[in-house]
Coordinates of C-alpha atoms in Angstrom, one line a residue:
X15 CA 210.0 132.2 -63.7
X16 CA 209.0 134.6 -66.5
X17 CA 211.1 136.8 -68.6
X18 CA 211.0 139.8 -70.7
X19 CA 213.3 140.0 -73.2
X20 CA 214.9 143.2 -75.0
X21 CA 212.7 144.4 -77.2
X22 CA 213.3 145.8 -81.0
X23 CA 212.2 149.6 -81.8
X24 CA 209.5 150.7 -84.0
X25 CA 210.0 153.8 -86.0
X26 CA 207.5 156.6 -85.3
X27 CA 206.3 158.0 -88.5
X28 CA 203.2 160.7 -88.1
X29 CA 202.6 163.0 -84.7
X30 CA 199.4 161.3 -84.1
X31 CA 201.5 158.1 -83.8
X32 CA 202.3 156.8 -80.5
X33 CA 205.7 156.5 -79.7
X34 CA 207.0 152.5 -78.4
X35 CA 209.8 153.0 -75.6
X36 CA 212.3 150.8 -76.8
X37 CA 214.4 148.6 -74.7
X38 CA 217.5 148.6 -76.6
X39 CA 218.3 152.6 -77.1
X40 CA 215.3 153.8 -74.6
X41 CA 213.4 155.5 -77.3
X42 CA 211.9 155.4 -80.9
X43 CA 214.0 156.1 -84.1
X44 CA 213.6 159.4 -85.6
X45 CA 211.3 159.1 -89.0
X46 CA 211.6 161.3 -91.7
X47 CA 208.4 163.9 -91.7
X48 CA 205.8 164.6 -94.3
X49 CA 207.5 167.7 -95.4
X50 CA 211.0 166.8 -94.8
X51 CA 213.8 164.9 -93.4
X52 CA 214.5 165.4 -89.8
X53 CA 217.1 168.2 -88.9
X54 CA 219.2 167.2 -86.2
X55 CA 220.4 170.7 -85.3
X56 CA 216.8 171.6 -85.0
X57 CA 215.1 173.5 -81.4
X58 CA 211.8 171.8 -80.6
X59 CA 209.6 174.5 -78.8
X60 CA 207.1 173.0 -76.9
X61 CA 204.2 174.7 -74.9
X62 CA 203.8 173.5 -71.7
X63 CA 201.3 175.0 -68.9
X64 CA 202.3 173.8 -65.2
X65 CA 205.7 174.8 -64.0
X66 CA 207.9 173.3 -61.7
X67 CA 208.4 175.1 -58.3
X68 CA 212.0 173.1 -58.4
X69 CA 213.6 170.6 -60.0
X70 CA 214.3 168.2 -56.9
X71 CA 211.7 165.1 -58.4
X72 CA 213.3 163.0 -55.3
X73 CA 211.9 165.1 -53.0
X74 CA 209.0 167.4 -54.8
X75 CA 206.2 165.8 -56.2
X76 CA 203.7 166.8 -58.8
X77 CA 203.1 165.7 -62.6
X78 CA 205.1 169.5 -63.7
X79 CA 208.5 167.3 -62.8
X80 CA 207.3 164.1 -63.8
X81 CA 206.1 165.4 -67.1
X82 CA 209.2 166.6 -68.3
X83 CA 212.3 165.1 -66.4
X84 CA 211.7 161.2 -66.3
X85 CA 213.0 159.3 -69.4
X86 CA 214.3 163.0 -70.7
X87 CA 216.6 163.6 -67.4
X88 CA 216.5 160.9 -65.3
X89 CA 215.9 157.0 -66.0
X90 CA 214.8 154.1 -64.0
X91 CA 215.4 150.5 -64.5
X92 CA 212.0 150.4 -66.4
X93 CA 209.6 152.4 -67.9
X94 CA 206.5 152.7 -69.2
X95 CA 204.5 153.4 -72.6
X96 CA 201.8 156.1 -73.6
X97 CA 199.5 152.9 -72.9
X98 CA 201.1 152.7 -69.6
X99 CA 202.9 149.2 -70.1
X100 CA 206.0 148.8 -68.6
X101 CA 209.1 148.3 -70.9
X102 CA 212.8 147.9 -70.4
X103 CA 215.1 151.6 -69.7
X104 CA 218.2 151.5 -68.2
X105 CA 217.8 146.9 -67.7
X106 CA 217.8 145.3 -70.9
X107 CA 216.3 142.9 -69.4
X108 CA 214.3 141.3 -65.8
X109 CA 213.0 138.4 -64.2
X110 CA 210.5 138.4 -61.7
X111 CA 210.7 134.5 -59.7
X112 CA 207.7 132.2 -59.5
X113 CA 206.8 133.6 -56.1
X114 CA 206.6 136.9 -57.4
X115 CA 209.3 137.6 -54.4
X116 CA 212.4 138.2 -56.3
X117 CA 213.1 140.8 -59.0
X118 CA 216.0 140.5 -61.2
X119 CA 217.4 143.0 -63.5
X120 CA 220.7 143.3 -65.9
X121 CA 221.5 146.7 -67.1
X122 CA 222.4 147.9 -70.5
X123 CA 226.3 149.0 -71.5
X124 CA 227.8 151.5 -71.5
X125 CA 225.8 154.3 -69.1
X126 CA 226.8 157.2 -68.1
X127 CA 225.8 159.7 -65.7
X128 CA 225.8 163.3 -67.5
X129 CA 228.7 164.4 -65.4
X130 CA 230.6 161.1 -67.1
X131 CA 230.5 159.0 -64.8
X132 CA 229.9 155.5 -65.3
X133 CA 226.9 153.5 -64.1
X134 CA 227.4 150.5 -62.1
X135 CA 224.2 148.6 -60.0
X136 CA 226.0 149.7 -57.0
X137 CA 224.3 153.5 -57.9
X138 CA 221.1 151.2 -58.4
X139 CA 221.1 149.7 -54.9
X140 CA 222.0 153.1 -53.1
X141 CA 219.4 154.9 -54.9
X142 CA 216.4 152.1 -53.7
X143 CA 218.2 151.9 -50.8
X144 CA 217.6 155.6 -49.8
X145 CA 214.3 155.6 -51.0
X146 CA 213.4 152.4 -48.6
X147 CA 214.8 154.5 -45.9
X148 CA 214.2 158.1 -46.0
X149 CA 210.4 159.2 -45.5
X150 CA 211.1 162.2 -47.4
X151 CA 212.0 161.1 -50.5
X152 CA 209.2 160.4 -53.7
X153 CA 207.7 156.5 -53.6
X154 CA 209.2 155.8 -50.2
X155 CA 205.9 154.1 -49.0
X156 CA 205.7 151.9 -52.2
X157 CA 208.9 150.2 -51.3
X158 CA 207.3 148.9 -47.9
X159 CA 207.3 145.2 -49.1
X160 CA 211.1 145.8 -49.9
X161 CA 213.2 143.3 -47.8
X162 CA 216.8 144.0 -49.7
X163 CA 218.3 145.1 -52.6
X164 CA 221.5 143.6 -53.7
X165 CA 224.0 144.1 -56.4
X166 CA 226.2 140.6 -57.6
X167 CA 228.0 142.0 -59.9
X168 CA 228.5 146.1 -61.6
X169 CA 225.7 145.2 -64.3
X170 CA 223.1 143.1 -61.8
X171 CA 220.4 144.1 -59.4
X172 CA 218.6 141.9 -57.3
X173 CA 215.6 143.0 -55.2
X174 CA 213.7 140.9 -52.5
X175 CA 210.4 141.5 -51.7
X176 CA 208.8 140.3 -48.2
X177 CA 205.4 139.5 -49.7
X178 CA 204.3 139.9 -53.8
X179 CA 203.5 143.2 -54.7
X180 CA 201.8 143.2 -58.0
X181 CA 202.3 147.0 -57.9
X182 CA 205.6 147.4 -57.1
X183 CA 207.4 147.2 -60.8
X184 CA 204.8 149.8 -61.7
X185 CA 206.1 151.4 -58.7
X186 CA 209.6 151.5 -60.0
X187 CA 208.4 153.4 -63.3
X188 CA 207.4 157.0 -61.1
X189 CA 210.1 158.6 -59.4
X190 CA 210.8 156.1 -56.6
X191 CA 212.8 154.0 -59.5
X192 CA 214.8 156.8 -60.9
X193 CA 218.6 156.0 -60.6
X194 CA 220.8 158.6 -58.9
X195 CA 224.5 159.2 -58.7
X196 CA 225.8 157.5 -55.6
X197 CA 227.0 160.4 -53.1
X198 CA 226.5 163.0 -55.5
X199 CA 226.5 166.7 -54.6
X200 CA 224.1 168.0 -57.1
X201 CA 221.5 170.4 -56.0
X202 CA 219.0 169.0 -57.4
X203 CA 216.6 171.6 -57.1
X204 CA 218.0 174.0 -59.7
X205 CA 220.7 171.3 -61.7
X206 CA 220.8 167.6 -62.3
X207 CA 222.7 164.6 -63.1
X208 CA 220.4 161.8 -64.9
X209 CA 221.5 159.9 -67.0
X210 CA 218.9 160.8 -69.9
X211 CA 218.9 161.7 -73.5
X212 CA 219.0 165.2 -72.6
X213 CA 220.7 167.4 -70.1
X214 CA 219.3 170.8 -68.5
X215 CA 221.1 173.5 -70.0
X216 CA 219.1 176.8 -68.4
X217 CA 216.2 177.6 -66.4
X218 CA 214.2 180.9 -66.7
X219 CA 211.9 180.7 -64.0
X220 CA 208.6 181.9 -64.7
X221 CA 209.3 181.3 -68.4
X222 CA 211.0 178.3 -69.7
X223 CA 213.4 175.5 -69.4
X224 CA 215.7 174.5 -72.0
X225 CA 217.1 170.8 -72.9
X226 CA 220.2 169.9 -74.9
X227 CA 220.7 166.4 -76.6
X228 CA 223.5 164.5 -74.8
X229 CA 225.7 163.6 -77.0
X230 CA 227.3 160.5 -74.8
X231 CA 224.1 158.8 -74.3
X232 CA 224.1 155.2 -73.8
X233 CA 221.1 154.6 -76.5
X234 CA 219.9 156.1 -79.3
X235 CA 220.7 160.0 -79.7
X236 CA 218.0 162.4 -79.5
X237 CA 216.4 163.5 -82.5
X238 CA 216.6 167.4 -82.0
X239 CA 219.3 169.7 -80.4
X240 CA 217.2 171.4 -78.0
X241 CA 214.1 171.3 -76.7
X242 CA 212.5 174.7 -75.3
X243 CA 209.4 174.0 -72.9
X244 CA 207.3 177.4 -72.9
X245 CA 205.6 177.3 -69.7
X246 CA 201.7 179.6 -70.4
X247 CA 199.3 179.0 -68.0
X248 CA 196.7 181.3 -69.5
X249 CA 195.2 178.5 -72.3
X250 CA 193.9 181.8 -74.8
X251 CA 197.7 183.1 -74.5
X252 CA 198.9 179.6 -75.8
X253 CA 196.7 179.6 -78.5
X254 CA 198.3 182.9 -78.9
X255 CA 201.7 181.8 -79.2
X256 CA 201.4 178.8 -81.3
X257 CA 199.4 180.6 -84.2
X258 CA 202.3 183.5 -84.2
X259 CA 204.5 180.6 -84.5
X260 CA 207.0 180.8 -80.7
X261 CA 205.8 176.9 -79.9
X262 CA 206.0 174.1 -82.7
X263 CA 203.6 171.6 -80.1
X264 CA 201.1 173.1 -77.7
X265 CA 199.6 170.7 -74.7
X266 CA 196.6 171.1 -73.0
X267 CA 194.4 172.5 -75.6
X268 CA 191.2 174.3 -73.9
X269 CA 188.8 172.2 -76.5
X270 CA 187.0 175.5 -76.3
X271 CA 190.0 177.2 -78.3
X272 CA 190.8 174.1 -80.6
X273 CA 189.0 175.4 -82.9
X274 CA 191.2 178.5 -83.2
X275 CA 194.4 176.3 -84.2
X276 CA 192.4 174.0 -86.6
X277 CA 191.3 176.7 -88.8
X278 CA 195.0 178.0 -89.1
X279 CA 195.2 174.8 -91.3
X280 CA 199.4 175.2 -89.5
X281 CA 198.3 172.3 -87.1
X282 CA 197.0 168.7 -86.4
X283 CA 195.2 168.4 -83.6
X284 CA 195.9 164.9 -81.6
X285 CA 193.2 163.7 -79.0
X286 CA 195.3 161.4 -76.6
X287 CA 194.4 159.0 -73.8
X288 CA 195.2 159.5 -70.3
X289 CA 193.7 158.0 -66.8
X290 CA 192.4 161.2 -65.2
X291 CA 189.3 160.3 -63.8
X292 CA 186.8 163.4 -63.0
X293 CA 185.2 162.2 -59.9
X294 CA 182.4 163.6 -58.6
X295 CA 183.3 162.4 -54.9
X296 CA 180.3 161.3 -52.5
X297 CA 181.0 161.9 -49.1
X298 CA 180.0 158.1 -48.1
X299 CA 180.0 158.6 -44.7
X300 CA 178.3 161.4 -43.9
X301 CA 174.1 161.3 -44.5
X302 CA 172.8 161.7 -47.0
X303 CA 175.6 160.1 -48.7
X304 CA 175.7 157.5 -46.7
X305 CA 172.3 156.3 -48.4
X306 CA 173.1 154.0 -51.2
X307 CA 169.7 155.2 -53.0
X308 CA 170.6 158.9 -52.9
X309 CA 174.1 158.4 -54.2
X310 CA 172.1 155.9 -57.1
X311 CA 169.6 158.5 -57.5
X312 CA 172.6 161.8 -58.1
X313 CA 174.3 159.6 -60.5
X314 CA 171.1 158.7 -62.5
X315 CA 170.6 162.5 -62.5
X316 CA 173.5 163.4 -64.6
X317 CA 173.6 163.4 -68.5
X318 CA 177.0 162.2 -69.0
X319 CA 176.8 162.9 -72.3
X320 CA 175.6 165.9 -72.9
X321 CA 178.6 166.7 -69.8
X322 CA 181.1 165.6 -71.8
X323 CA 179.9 167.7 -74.9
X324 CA 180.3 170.9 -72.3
X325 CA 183.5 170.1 -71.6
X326 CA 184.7 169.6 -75.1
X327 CA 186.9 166.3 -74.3
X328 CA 186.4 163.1 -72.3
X329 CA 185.2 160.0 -72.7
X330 CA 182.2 158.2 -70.8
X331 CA 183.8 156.3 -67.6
X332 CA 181.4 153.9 -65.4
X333 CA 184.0 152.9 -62.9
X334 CA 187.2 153.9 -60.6
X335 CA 189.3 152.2 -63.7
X336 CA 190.4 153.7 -66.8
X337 CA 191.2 152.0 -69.8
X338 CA 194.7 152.5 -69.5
X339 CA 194.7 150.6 -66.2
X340 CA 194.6 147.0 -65.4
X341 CA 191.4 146.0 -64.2
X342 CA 189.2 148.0 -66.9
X343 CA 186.2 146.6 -67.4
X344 CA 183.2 148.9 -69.0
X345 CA 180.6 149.4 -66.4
X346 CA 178.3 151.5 -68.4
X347 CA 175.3 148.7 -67.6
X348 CA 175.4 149.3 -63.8
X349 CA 174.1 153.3 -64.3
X350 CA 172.3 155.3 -67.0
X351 CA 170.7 158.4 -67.2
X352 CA 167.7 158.1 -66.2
X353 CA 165.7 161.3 -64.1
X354 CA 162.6 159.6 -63.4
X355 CA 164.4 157.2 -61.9
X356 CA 166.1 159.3 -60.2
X357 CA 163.3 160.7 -58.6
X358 CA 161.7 157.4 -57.4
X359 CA 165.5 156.6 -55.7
X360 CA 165.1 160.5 -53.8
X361 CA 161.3 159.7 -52.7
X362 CA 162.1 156.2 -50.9
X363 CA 165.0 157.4 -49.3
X364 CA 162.9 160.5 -47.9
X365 CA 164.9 163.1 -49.6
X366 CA 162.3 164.6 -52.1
X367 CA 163.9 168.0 -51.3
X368 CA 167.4 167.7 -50.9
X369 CA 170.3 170.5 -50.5
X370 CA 173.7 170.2 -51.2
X371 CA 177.0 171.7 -51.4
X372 CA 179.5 170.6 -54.0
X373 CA 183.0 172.3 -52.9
X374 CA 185.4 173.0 -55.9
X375 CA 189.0 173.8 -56.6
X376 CA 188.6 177.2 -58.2
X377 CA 190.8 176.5 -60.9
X378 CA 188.6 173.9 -62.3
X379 CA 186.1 176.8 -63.6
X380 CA 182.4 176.5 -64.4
X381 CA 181.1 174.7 -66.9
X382 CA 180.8 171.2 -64.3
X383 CA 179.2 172.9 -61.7
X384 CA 176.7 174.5 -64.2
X385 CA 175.6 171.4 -65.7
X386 CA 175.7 169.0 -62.1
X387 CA 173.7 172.1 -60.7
X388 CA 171.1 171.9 -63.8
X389 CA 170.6 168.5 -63.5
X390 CA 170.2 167.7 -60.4
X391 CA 167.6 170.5 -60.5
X392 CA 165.2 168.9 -63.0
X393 CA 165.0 166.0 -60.0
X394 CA 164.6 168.8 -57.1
X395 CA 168.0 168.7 -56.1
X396 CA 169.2 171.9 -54.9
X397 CA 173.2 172.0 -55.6
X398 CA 175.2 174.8 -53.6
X399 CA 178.7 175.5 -55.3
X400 CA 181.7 176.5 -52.8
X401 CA 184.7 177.0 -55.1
X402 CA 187.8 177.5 -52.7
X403 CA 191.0 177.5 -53.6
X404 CA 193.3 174.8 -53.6
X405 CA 194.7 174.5 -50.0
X406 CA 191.5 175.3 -48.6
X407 CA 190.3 172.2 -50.3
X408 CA 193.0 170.5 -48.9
X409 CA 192.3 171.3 -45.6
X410 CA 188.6 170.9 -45.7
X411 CA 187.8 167.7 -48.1
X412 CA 191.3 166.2 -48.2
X413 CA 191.9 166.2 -44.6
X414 CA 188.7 167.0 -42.7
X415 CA 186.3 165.1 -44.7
X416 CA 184.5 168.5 -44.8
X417 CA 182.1 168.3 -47.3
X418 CA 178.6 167.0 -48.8
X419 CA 179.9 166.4 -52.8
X420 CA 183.7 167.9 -54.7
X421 CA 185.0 167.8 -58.0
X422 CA 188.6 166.9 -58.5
X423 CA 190.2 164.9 -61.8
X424 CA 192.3 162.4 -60.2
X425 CA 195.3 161.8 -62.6
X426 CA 197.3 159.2 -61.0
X427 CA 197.7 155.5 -62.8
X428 CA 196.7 152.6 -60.8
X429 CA 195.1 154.4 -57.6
X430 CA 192.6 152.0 -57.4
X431 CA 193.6 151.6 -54.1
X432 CA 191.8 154.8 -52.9
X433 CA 188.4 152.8 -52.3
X434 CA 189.9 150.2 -50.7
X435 CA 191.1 152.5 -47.9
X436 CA 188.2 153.9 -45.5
X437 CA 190.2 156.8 -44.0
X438 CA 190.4 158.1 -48.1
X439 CA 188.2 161.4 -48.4
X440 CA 186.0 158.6 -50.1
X441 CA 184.8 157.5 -46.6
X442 CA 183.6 154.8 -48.8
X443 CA 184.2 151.4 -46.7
X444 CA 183.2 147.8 -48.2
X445 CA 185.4 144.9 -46.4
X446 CA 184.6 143.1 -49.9
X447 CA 186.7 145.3 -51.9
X448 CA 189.4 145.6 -49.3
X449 CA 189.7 142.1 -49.6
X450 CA 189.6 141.7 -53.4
X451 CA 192.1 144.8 -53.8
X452 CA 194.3 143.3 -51.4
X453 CA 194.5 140.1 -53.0
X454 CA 195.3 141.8 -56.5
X455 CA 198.3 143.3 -55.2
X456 CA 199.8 140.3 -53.8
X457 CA 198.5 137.9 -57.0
X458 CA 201.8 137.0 -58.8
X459 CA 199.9 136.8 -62.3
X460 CA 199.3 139.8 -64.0
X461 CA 196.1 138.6 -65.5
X462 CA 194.8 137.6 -62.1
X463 CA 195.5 140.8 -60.8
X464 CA 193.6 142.7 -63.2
X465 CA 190.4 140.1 -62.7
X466 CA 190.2 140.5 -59.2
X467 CA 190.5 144.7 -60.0
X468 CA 187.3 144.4 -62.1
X469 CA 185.8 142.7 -59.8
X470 CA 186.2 145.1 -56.9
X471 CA 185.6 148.0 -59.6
X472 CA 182.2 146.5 -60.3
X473 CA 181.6 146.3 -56.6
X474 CA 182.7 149.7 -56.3
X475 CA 180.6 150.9 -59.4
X476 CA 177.6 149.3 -58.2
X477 CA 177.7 150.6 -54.2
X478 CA 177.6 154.1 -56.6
X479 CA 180.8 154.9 -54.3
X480 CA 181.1 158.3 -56.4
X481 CA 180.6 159.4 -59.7
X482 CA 183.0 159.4 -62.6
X483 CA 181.9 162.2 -65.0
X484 CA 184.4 161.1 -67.6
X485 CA 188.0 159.9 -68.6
X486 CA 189.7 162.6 -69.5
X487 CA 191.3 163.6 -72.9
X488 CA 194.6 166.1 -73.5
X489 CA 194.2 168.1 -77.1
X490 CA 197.4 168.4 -78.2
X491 CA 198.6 171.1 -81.7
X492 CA 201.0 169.7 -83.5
X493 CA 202.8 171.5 -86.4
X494 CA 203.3 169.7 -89.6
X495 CA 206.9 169.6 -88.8
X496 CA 207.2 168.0 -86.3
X497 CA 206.8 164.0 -86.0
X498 CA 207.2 161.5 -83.7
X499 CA 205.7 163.9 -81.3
X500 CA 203.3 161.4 -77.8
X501 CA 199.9 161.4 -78.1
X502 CA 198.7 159.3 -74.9
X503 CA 199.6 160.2 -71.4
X504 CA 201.2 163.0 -72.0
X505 CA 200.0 165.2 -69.1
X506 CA 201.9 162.6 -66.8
X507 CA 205.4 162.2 -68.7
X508 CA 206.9 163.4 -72.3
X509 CA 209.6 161.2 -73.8
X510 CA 211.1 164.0 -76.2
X511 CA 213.8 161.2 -77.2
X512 CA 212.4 160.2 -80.8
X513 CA 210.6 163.5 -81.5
X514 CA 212.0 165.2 -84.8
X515 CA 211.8 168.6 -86.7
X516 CA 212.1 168.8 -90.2
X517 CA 214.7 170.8 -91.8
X518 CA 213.7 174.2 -93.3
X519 CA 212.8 174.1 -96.7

């Protein structure tokens, strides 16, 4: 049996440092800032661009709730960090059994939900328990290995797997972990009742949502009063807003407007890790595609670099695993970029003038489908662009399989999984990797997990399954006053709990 143990916090001291979930209080320590000591009446305005259609995160997904409602709002029994490990929340501690079968977790004291009532595992078991047994409800499928979930006593949880699941603590750190009140009446789509460092105090849909700090929180208090997320989807009025001063943190920088914030000289610009992949997605089983020298042959085409340079933020990815996952391995010695070669690939496989159609989310703009379509050109590729909106995509890639090439940045952690499965819009089918993947999730050692996940990555990479044009990157302004503000992962979840602003001066 192995054990993790509570673990101490570290004290954030600049924005650009990333901030260590602490097991004990369930955040960082607020740290004094550059230009003064933290005020802890202070308003943190924070400039968000993807609003939630409701707040029901049991029932909605989407990275709009995730982002700002788990370890703010709502907590699980774990967590994770920017770097996407998973640490200790509302457990102090767990054990995981030799068999990797049984999971064992003791909650911290002293938690309340923000209505006041207490905490006890029996909230734990009904929340895992509804989630086992309601389709509807966020994560329901990743409890499938779940045999039972127990409580022994009011601050012990006990969960039984039928067969390892190397995913499933991971599993527990997205919404199908958060802990809920047992029989509560909440409607969750416009209130709540976590048991977070904040609370929602008001909604102004279309505009913004406001936090307050919850004053009976079981851990560490927050370190600011409120927090005001600004939601502007138009990136130019952002830019807008932060240099006139309405947001103290601005996400989602266009890289292409960065500029405009560093000259002000009123922000530091942070360049965070996440693992959004952009995959270019090869339709596998449809011809061409299903030619292994064609799909060599696109990928050769394509000057990663000089991509990434047009975008303004990435960095070069080889393989279906980012660096924040386990299994990352770099895989930049199974493709380069390489025309002529590309060209020789085209002739044997009798394609010397090939068309295709690359179909696009419209929100996704251009500047990819200018430089694939340039590219692929210079080694007589002819490169259609349909740019449809979102549910036509959908319904055409997603579900019909509909399509020669698409562009879509998948952000989810730990979807490895999508290449293993042949009904995926993928249609990519090896029964190598299915084997490998499936014997990752059922390996009990971490470590063996992640080997056999580069293996079937390499696999993967070297089948040229699809294309990844680059790991993505979030820009991120942060004003001088501000500290403690995340860096890493930040498109996926915010913990606001250690962020502080300076007192005026």
């Amino acid at each position: 049996m192995f054990r993790r143990s509570r673990r101490v916090a570290l004290i954030s001291a600049l924005a650009a440092t990333a901030v260590i979930l602490s097991a004990c209080s369930g955040a960082p320590e607020p740290a004094a800032t550059a230009t003064g000591e933290p005020d802890p009446d202070a308003t943190l305005h924070v400039g968000l661009v993807l609003e939630p259609t409701n707040l029901d995160i049991r029932r909605t997904s989407g990275a709009a709730l995730e982002q700002i409602l788990i370890d703010n709002i709502y907590e699980g029994l774990v967590s994770r960090s920017q770097d996407n490990e998973i640490v200790e929340r509302l457990a102090s501690d767990y054990s995981v059994s030799d068999d990797g079968l049984t999971y064992s977790f003791t909650l911290n004291d002293g938690i309340l939900f923000h209505d006041g009532t207490p905490l006890t595992s029996a909230d734990v078991v009904a929340s895992y328990e509804a989630v086992r047994a309601d389709e509807t409800l966020q994560g329901h499928a990743e409890f499938a290995s779940v045999a039972s979930i127990t409580a022994p006593d009011d601050t012990t949880v006990e969960i039984a797997l039928s067969a390892p699941d190397q995913n499933f603590l991971f599993a527990l750190t997205g919404p199908a972990g958060l802990v809920f009140k047992t029989g509560d009446t909440t409607d969750l789509k416009t209130a709540e009742n976590g048991t977070g460092p904040f609370t929602l105090t008001r909604w102004n849909k279309g505009s913004s949502i406001t936090f307050a700090r919850n004053d009976a929180y079981w851990g560490e208090p927050a370190g600011v009063a409120e927090v005001e997320f600004q939601y502007i989807p138009d990136f130019t009025a952002g830019v807008n807003a932060a240099i006139a001063g309405d947001v103290d943190v601005l996400t989602a920088v266009d890289p292409n407007l960065a500029s405009q914030l560093e000259d002000t000289g009123d922000f530091t610009l942070t360049t965070g890790r996440t693992t959004d992949k952009a995959t270019l997605a090869f339709n596998n089983a449809k011809a061409p595609l299903d030619d292994v020298r064609v799909r060599e042959a696109l990928r050769s085409a394509i000057d990663h670099e000089a991509l990434i340079e047009a975008v303004g933020a990435g960095t070069p990815l080889s393989g279906p695993i980012p660096e924040l996952d386990p299994g990352y391995e770099d895989l930049s010695d199974v493709i380069s970029y390489d025309p002529d070669r590309a060209k020789e690939l085209l002739a044997e496989a009798g394609q010397e003038d090939l068309e295709l159609t690359l179909t696009i989310p419209s929100f996704y703009g251009t500047t990819v489908p200018k430089v694939l379509i340039s590219d692929f050109a210079e080694v007589g590729v002819t490169l259609d662009v349909d740019s449809v909106e979102f549910p036509a995509w959908l319904e055409d890639v997603y579900t019909n399989h509909d399509y020669d090439l698409s562009f879509v940045l998948h952000v989810e952690p730990r979807d490895f999984g999508n290449f293993a499965n042949p009904d995926y819009y993928f249609g990519y089918d090896n029964a190598e990797v299915q084997a490998l993947y499936a014997q990752a999730e059922a390996a009990v050692d971490p470590e063996e997990s992640a080997e056999l996940l580069a293996q079937a990555a390499r696999i993967v990479s070297e089948d040229h399954a699809a294309d990844w044009l680059y790991n993505g990157q979030t820009i991120t302004a942060v004003s001088p006053i501000v500290s403690g503000f995340p860096e890493d992962s930040i498109n996926s979840r915010i913990d606001l709990a250690g962020v502080t602003v300076a007192a005026a001066s």
